[in-house]
Amino acid sequence: MMKKILFAILMILIISTTSGCGSNDTKNADQNKPNVSQSTNNSEEKIKVTKIASNSNLIAKAMNIDNEKAVEIDGILSAIGLEKITSMYKMTDTAYQITAPPLSNQKVDVILVMYVKPNNTIDKIIFRNNKLYESGNILNTLTGTILSDNERNIAMREAERAVKSILKDPDSAKFSGNYWVTKNNNIIRVVGTVYAKNSLNAVVLSKFFVDMDSKYKVIDVKAESL
């Protein structure tokens, strides 16, 4: 009888020990299981950090400044619409040329000039004679200075009409066709040249400037002989 009791006690101990080991193994397996959600979030955050770092590292190297200051400058460039920098080099002690990929519907690279103060804070940013940033204020964005091909064509057509209206002999006007069209604070400016007869019936070359609003209503037009 005593042997049976001892055997029963021994079996209970074995079963209890085996059950406990299984529970610990399950817990250890759960603890070692990767957190998919956390891993995904970290991956997304890494992409964002890499994007910021790629610009700031380039800025820091070009300007020989610390990364904190470079991130600050990159933030301002992003605010005016410059998301990716392809190159940056020092023009003078206070000016840097920055190149970026073409904007949508554009074929040429974005090239702007950033002027800095002695403490390496941004003084102003210029793009195609348009002031985008100055003394801590965002004045315009890159997309705010770009016109589509259709907008450019309308602006050039209206500019030619406006120039003819101030010529002595509008019918003699021959436009070069090479225009500089910019947009700044919703004001479109068209600059070009035209051959036309003056009051002495002589054909002269003149440079013209035409300003118009975003609806192509002419605000100002002037021409000067070259």
PDB file of C-alpha atoms in Angstrom:
ATOM      1  CA  MET A   1       0.000   0.000   0.000  1.00  0.00           C
ATOM      2  CA  MET A   2       2.815   2.415   0.920  1.00  0.00           C
ATOM      3  CA  LYS A   3       4.518   1.771  -2.429  1.00  0.00           C
ATOM      4  CA  LYS A   4       1.322   2.690  -4.327  1.00  0.00           C
ATOM      5  CA  ILE A   5       0.969   5.927  -2.361  1.00  0.00           C
ATOM      6  CA  LEU A   6       4.598   6.903  -3.028  1.00  0.00           C
ATOM      7  CA  PHE A   7       4.201   6.091  -6.732  1.00  0.00           C
ATOM      8  CA  ALA A   8       1.072   8.262  -6.966  1.00  0.00           C
ATOM      9  CA  ILE A   9       2.838  11.200  -5.306  1.00  0.00           C
ATOM     10  CA  LEU A  10       5.798  10.807  -7.668  1.00  0.00           C
ATOM     11  CA  MET A  11       3.531  10.868 -10.764  1.00  0.00           C
ATOM     12  CA  ILE A  12       1.763  14.027  -9.523  1.00  0.00           C
ATOM     13  CA  LEU A  13       5.123  15.791  -9.096  1.00  0.00           C
ATOM     14  CA  ILE A  14       6.265  14.765 -12.595  1.00  0.00           C
ATOM     15  CA  ILE A  15       3.031  15.988 -14.228  1.00  0.00           C
ATOM     16  CA  SER A  16       3.158  19.289 -12.321  1.00  0.00           C
ATOM     17  CA  THR A  17       6.777  19.960 -13.325  1.00  0.00           C
ATOM     18  CA  THR A  18       6.127  19.160 -16.990  1.00  0.00           C
ATOM     19  CA  SER A  19       3.101  21.485 -17.087  1.00  0.00           C
ATOM     20  CA  GLY A  20       5.084  24.350 -15.571  1.00  0.00           C
ATOM     21  CA  CYS A  21       7.863  24.035 -18.152  1.00  0.00           C
ATOM     22  CA  GLY A  22       5.365  24.242 -20.983  1.00  0.00           C
ATOM     23  CA  SER A  23       3.898  27.448 -19.561  1.00  0.00           C
ATOM     24  CA  ASN A  24       7.337  29.078 -19.268  1.00  0.00           C
ATOM     25  CA  ASP A  25       8.235  28.077 -22.818  1.00  0.00           C
ATOM     26  CA  THR A  26       5.019  29.688 -24.073  1.00  0.00           C
ATOM     27  CA  LYS A  27       5.764  32.904 -22.198  1.00  0.00           C
ATOM     28  CA  ASN A  28       9.322  32.988 -23.506  1.00  0.00           C
ATOM     29  CA  ALA A  29       8.069  32.432 -27.048  1.00  0.00           C
ATOM     30  CA  ASP A  30       5.576  35.301 -26.681  1.00  0.00           C
ATOM     31  CA  GLN A  31       8.281  37.572 -25.335  1.00  0.00           C
ATOM     32  CA  ASN A  32      10.602  36.744 -28.236  1.00  0.00           C
ATOM     33  CA  LYS A  33       7.869  37.254 -30.843  1.00  0.00           C
ATOM     34  CA  PRO A  34       8.629  40.395 -32.870  1.00  0.00           C
ATOM     35  CA  ASN A  35       6.291  43.374 -32.489  1.00  0.00           C
ATOM     36  CA  VAL A  36       5.174  43.858 -36.099  1.00  0.00           C
ATOM     37  CA  SER A  37       3.419  47.149 -35.428  1.00  0.00           C
ATOM     38  CA  GLN A  38       6.423  48.629 -33.658  1.00  0.00           C
ATOM     39  CA  SER A  39       8.773  47.421 -36.394  1.00  0.00           C
ATOM     40  CA  THR A  40       6.613  49.037 -39.118  1.00  0.00           C
ATOM     41  CA  ASN A  41       6.413  52.358 -37.310  1.00  0.00           C
ATOM     42  CA  ASN A  42      10.161  52.427 -36.792  1.00  0.00           C
ATOM     43  CA  SER A  43      10.654  51.746 -40.510  1.00  0.00           C
ATOM     44  CA  GLU A  44       8.391  54.643 -41.513  1.00  0.00           C
ATOM     45  CA  GLU A  45      10.109  56.955 -39.071  1.00  0.00           C
ATOM     46  CA  LYS A  46      13.516  55.899 -40.411  1.00  0.00           C
ATOM     47  CA  ILE A  47      12.449  56.872 -43.950  1.00  0.00           C
ATOM     48  CA  LYS A  48      11.426  60.356 -42.768  1.00  0.00           C
ATOM     49  CA  VAL A  49      14.611  60.830 -40.772  1.00  0.00           C
ATOM     50  CA  THR A  50      16.753  59.701 -43.726  1.00  0.00           C
ATOM     51  CA  LYS A  51      14.982  62.190 -46.024  1.00  0.00           C
ATOM     52  CA  ILE A  52      15.662  65.053 -43.629  1.00  0.00           C
ATOM     53  CA  ALA A  53      19.196  63.911 -42.911  1.00  0.00           C
ATOM     54  CA  SER A  54      20.122  63.669 -46.595  1.00  0.00           C
ATOM     55  CA  ASN A  55      19.447  67.383 -47.105  1.00  0.00           C
ATOM     56  CA  SER A  56      20.818  68.535 -43.758  1.00  0.00           C
ATOM     57  CA  ASN A  57      24.017  66.534 -44.184  1.00  0.00           C
ATOM     58  CA  LEU A  58      24.613  68.132 -47.581  1.00  0.00           C
ATOM     59  CA  ILE A  59      23.913  71.591 -46.149  1.00  0.00           C
ATOM     60  CA  ALA A  60      26.173  70.993 -43.163  1.00  0.00           C
ATOM     61  CA  LYS A  61      29.028  69.890 -45.398  1.00  0.00           C
ATOM     62  CA  ALA A  62      28.627  72.736 -47.918  1.00  0.00           C
ATOM     63  CA  MET A  63      28.400  75.420 -45.231  1.00  0.00           C
ATOM     64  CA  ASN A  64      30.737  73.777 -42.709  1.00  0.00           C
ATOM     65  CA  ILE A  65      28.156  74.075 -39.925  1.00  0.00           C
ATOM     66  CA  ASP A  66      26.775  71.709 -37.275  1.00  0.00           C
ATOM     67  CA  ASN A  67      23.842  69.449 -38.042  1.00  0.00           C
ATOM     68  CA  GLU A  68      21.424  71.347 -35.789  1.00  0.00           C
ATOM     69  CA  LYS A  69      21.909  74.553 -37.765  1.00  0.00           C
ATOM     70  CA  ALA A  70      21.700  72.590 -41.026  1.00  0.00           C
ATOM     71  CA  VAL A  71      18.339  71.076 -40.019  1.00  0.00           C
ATOM     72  CA  GLU A  72      17.057  74.581 -39.235  1.00  0.00           C
ATOM     73  CA  ILE A  73      18.073  75.821 -42.702  1.00  0.00           C
ATOM     74  CA  ASP A  74      16.575  72.739 -44.340  1.00  0.00           C
ATOM     75  CA  GLY A  75      13.283  73.504 -42.578  1.00  0.00           C
ATOM     76  CA  ILE A  76      13.157  76.956 -44.159  1.00  0.00           C
ATOM     77  CA  LEU A  77      14.004  75.547 -47.590  1.00  0.00           C
ATOM     78  CA  SER A  78      11.199  73.002 -47.198  1.00  0.00           C
ATOM     79  CA  ALA A  79       8.799  75.796 -46.247  1.00  0.00           C
ATOM     80  CA  ILE A  80       9.418  77.548 -49.572  1.00  0.00           C
ATOM     81  CA  GLY A  81       8.842  74.264 -51.428  1.00  0.00           C
ATOM     82  CA  LEU A  82      12.375  72.868 -51.807  1.00  0.00           C
ATOM     83  CA  GLU A  83      12.067  69.213 -50.817  1.00  0.00           C
ATOM     84  CA  LYS A  84      15.247  67.715 -52.271  1.00  0.00           C
ATOM     85  CA  ILE A  85      18.673  69.246 -52.821  1.00  0.00           C
ATOM     86  CA  THR A  86      20.913  67.725 -55.477  1.00  0.00           C
ATOM     87  CA  SER A  87      23.886  70.058 -55.045  1.00  0.00           C
ATOM     88  CA  MET A  88      25.014  73.106 -53.100  1.00  0.00           C
ATOM     89  CA  TYR A  89      28.182  75.143 -53.357  1.00  0.00           C
ATOM     90  CA  LYS A  90      29.625  78.336 -51.956  1.00  0.00           C
ATOM     91  CA  MET A  91      29.626  81.265 -54.380  1.00  0.00           C
ATOM     92  CA  THR A  92      30.917  83.946 -51.995  1.00  0.00           C
ATOM     93  CA  ASP A  93      31.336  84.282 -48.234  1.00  0.00           C
ATOM     94  CA  THR A  94      27.645  85.193 -47.970  1.00  0.00           C
ATOM     95  CA  ALA A  95      26.006  83.357 -50.884  1.00  0.00           C
ATOM     96  CA  TYR A  96      25.357  79.729 -51.819  1.00  0.00           C
ATOM     97  CA  GLN A  97      23.887  78.293 -55.003  1.00  0.00           C
ATOM     98  CA  ILE A  98      21.422  75.455 -54.435  1.00  0.00           C
ATOM     99  CA  THR A  99      20.257  73.099 -57.189  1.00  0.00           C
ATOM    100  CA  ALA A 100      17.181  70.864 -56.978  1.00  0.00           C
ATOM    101  CA  PRO A 101      15.229  68.609 -59.375  1.00  0.00           C
ATOM    102  CA  PRO A 102      12.705  70.258 -61.739  1.00  0.00           C
ATOM    103  CA  LEU A 103       9.297  71.122 -60.340  1.00  0.00           C
ATOM    104  CA  SER A 104       6.201  69.509 -61.829  1.00  0.00           C
ATOM    105  CA  ASN A 105       5.543  70.523 -65.463  1.00  0.00           C
ATOM    106  CA  GLN A 106       9.078  71.953 -65.658  1.00  0.00           C
ATOM    107  CA  LYS A 107      12.054  70.600 -67.592  1.00  0.00           C
ATOM    108  CA  VAL A 108      14.971  72.465 -66.044  1.00  0.00           C
ATOM    109  CA  ASP A 109      16.496  72.131 -62.594  1.00  0.00           C
ATOM    110  CA  VAL A 110      15.577  74.566 -59.862  1.00  0.00           C
ATOM    111  CA  ILE A 111      18.503  76.884 -59.149  1.00  0.00           C
ATOM    112  CA  LEU A 112      18.255  79.415 -56.355  1.00  0.00           C
ATOM    113  CA  VAL A 113      20.670  81.579 -54.394  1.00  0.00           C
ATOM    114  CA  MET A 114      20.671  81.659 -50.613  1.00  0.00           C
ATOM    115  CA  TYR A 115      22.310  84.606 -48.857  1.00  0.00           C
ATOM    116  CA  VAL A 116      23.452  84.139 -45.264  1.00  0.00           C
ATOM    117  CA  LYS A 117      24.490  86.354 -42.394  1.00  0.00           C
ATOM    118  CA  PRO A 118      27.875  86.044 -40.592  1.00  0.00           C
ATOM    119  CA  ASN A 119      26.277  83.682 -38.034  1.00  0.00           C
ATOM    120  CA  ASN A 120      25.097  81.406 -40.890  1.00  0.00           C
ATOM    121  CA  THR A 121      21.411  82.215 -40.498  1.00  0.00           C
ATOM    122  CA  ILE A 122      19.531  82.827 -43.747  1.00  0.00           C
ATOM    123  CA  ASP A 123      19.288  86.450 -44.849  1.00  0.00           C
ATOM    124  CA  LYS A 124      17.310  85.933 -48.066  1.00  0.00           C
ATOM    125  CA  ILE A 125      16.585  83.387 -50.786  1.00  0.00           C
ATOM    126  CA  ILE A 126      16.275  84.401 -54.452  1.00  0.00           C
ATOM    127  CA  PHE A 127      14.804  82.370 -57.307  1.00  0.00           C
ATOM    128  CA  ARG A 128      14.593  83.818 -60.831  1.00  0.00           C
ATOM    129  CA  ASN A 129      14.799  87.370 -59.473  1.00  0.00           C
ATOM    130  CA  ASN A 130      11.953  86.543 -57.079  1.00  0.00           C
ATOM    131  CA  LYS A 131      12.551  86.992 -53.377  1.00  0.00           C
ATOM    132  CA  LEU A 132      11.161  83.912 -51.618  1.00  0.00           C
ATOM    133  CA  TYR A 133      12.468  84.570 -48.116  1.00  0.00           C
ATOM    134  CA  GLU A 134      13.926  87.524 -46.260  1.00  0.00           C
ATOM    135  CA  SER A 135      14.676  88.385 -42.630  1.00  0.00           C
ATOM    136  CA  GLY A 136      12.671  85.534 -41.138  1.00  0.00           C
ATOM    137  CA  ASN A 137       9.656  85.905 -43.426  1.00  0.00           C
ATOM    138  CA  ILE A 138       8.466  83.601 -46.225  1.00  0.00           C
ATOM    139  CA  LEU A 139       7.435  85.903 -49.065  1.00  0.00           C
ATOM    140  CA  ASN A 140       6.652  83.303 -51.703  1.00  0.00           C
ATOM    141  CA  THR A 141       7.096  79.634 -52.624  1.00  0.00           C
ATOM    142  CA  LEU A 142       8.717  77.971 -55.615  1.00  0.00           C
ATOM    143  CA  THR A 143       5.369  76.887 -57.068  1.00  0.00           C
ATOM    144  CA  GLY A 144       4.097  80.436 -56.599  1.00  0.00           C
ATOM    145  CA  THR A 145       6.700  81.641 -59.097  1.00  0.00           C
ATOM    146  CA  ILE A 146       6.157  78.975 -61.768  1.00  0.00           C
ATOM    147  CA  LEU A 147       3.738  79.252 -64.671  1.00  0.00           C
ATOM    148  CA  SER A 148       2.491  76.423 -66.826  1.00  0.00           C
ATOM    149  CA  ASP A 149       3.180  76.510 -70.570  1.00  0.00           C
ATOM    150  CA  ASN A 150      -0.392  77.641 -71.188  1.00  0.00           C
ATOM    151  CA  GLU A 151      -0.096  80.443 -68.614  1.00  0.00           C
ATOM    152  CA  ARG A 152       3.178  81.573 -70.160  1.00  0.00           C
ATOM    153  CA  ASN A 153       1.638  81.665 -73.631  1.00  0.00           C
ATOM    154  CA  ILE A 154      -1.300  83.761 -72.445  1.00  0.00           C
ATOM    155  CA  ALA A 155       1.014  86.143 -70.591  1.00  0.00           C
ATOM    156  CA  MET A 156       3.274  86.587 -73.641  1.00  0.00           C
ATOM    157  CA  ARG A 157       0.311  87.189 -75.929  1.00  0.00           C
ATOM    158  CA  GLU A 158      -1.118  89.839 -73.590  1.00  0.00           C
ATOM    159  CA  ALA A 159       2.314  91.424 -73.233  1.00  0.00           C
ATOM    160  CA  GLU A 160       2.707  91.795 -77.002  1.00  0.00           C
ATOM    161  CA  ARG A 161      -0.728  93.401 -77.193  1.00  0.00           C
ATOM    162  CA  ALA A 162       0.182  95.822 -74.392  1.00  0.00           C
ATOM    163  CA  VAL A 163       3.514  96.757 -76.010  1.00  0.00           C
ATOM    164  CA  LYS A 164       1.866  97.451 -79.371  1.00  0.00           C
ATOM    165  CA  SER A 165      -0.497  99.860 -77.637  1.00  0.00           C
ATOM    166  CA  ILE A 166       2.410 102.186 -76.745  1.00  0.00           C
ATOM    167  CA  LEU A 167       4.376 101.973 -80.006  1.00  0.00           C
ATOM    168  CA  LYS A 168       4.364 104.756 -82.601  1.00  0.00           C
ATOM    169  CA  ASP A 169       3.823 102.205 -85.360  1.00  0.00           C
ATOM    170  CA  PRO A 170       2.227  99.029 -83.902  1.00  0.00           C
ATOM    171  CA  ASP A 171       2.024  97.339 -87.299  1.00  0.00           C
ATOM    172  CA  SER A 172       5.817  97.488 -87.680  1.00  0.00           C
ATOM    173  CA  ALA A 173       6.423  95.539 -84.461  1.00  0.00           C
ATOM    174  CA  LYS A 174       8.478  92.369 -84.726  1.00  0.00           C
ATOM    175  CA  PHE A 175       8.950  90.552 -81.432  1.00  0.00           C
ATOM    176  CA  SER A 176      12.021  88.431 -80.830  1.00  0.00           C
ATOM    177  CA  GLY A 177       9.996  85.615 -79.266  1.00  0.00           C
ATOM    178  CA  ASN A 178      12.536  85.194 -76.485  1.00  0.00           C
ATOM    179  CA  TYR A 179      10.759  86.213 -73.308  1.00  0.00           C
ATOM    180  CA  TRP A 180      11.587  86.128 -69.629  1.00  0.00           C
ATOM    181  CA  VAL A 181       8.344  85.364 -67.805  1.00  0.00           C
ATOM    182  CA  THR A 182       8.225  85.357 -64.007  1.00  0.00           C
ATOM    183  CA  LYS A 183       5.578  85.355 -61.306  1.00  0.00           C
ATOM    184  CA  ASN A 184       6.008  86.941 -57.896  1.00  0.00           C
ATOM    185  CA  ASN A 185       3.248  87.562 -55.333  1.00  0.00           C
ATOM    186  CA  ASN A 186       0.647  86.908 -58.056  1.00  0.00           C
ATOM    187  CA  ILE A 187       2.189  89.539 -60.323  1.00  0.00           C
ATOM    188  CA  ILE A 188       3.315  88.224 -63.716  1.00  0.00           C
ATOM    189  CA  ARG A 189       6.144  90.052 -65.462  1.00  0.00           C
ATOM    190  CA  VAL A 190       7.066  89.565 -69.104  1.00  0.00           C
ATOM    191  CA  VAL A 191      10.382  90.947 -70.350  1.00  0.00           C
ATOM    192  CA  GLY A 192      11.422  90.826 -73.992  1.00  0.00           C
ATOM    193  CA  THR A 193      12.608  92.795 -77.016  1.00  0.00           C
ATOM    194  CA  VAL A 194      10.874  94.179 -80.068  1.00  0.00           C
ATOM    195  CA  TYR A 195      11.883  95.863 -83.337  1.00  0.00           C
ATOM    196  CA  ALA A 196       9.568  98.702 -84.369  1.00  0.00           C
ATOM    197  CA  LYS A 197       9.553 102.071 -86.152  1.00  0.00           C
ATOM    198  CA  ASN A 198       9.893 105.169 -84.034  1.00  0.00           C
ATOM    199  CA  SER A 199       8.589 108.676 -84.679  1.00  0.00           C
ATOM    200  CA  LEU A 200      11.419 109.237 -87.206  1.00  0.00           C
ATOM    201  CA  ASN A 201      10.320 106.146 -89.147  1.00  0.00           C
ATOM    202  CA  ALA A 202      13.549 104.379 -88.165  1.00  0.00           C
ATOM    203  CA  VAL A 203      13.446 100.766 -86.976  1.00  0.00           C
ATOM    204  CA  VAL A 204      14.881 100.506 -83.480  1.00  0.00           C
ATOM    205  CA  LEU A 205      15.303  97.704 -80.972  1.00  0.00           C
ATOM    206  CA  SER A 206      13.597  98.210 -77.633  1.00  0.00           C
ATOM    207  CA  LYS A 207      13.386  96.233 -74.429  1.00  0.00           C
ATOM    208  CA  PHE A 208       9.956  96.047 -72.845  1.00  0.00           C
ATOM    209  CA  PHE A 209       8.573  95.253 -69.406  1.00  0.00           C
ATOM    210  CA  VAL A 210       4.951  94.291 -68.878  1.00  0.00           C
ATOM    211  CA  ASP A 211       3.396  93.622 -65.476  1.00  0.00           C
ATOM    212  CA  MET A 212      -0.032  91.994 -65.113  1.00  0.00           C
ATOM    213  CA  ASP A 213      -2.099  90.389 -62.379  1.00  0.00           C
ATOM    214  CA  SER A 214      -2.943  86.701 -62.107  1.00  0.00           C
ATOM    215  CA  LYS A 215      -5.937  87.252 -64.423  1.00  0.00           C
ATOM    216  CA  TYR A 216      -3.636  88.758 -67.086  1.00  0.00           C
ATOM    217  CA  LYS A 217      -4.926  92.298 -66.642  1.00  0.00           C
ATOM    218  CA  VAL A 218      -2.062  94.643 -67.542  1.00  0.00           C
ATOM    219  CA  ILE A 219      -0.925  96.822 -64.655  1.00  0.00           C
ATOM    220  CA  ASP A 220       2.097  98.516 -66.210  1.00  0.00           C
ATOM    221  CA  VAL A 221       3.912  98.538 -69.552  1.00  0.00           C
ATOM    222  CA  LYS A 222       7.058 100.353 -70.615  1.00  0.00           C
ATOM    223  CA  ALA A 223       9.705 100.111 -73.312  1.00  0.00           C
ATOM    224  CA  GLU A 224      13.176 101.564 -73.634  1.00  0.00           C
ATOM    225  CA  SER A 225      15.441 101.771 -76.663  1.00  0.00           C
ATOM    226  CA  LEU A 226      18.606  99.701 -76.653  1.00  0.00           C
TER     227      LEU A 226
END
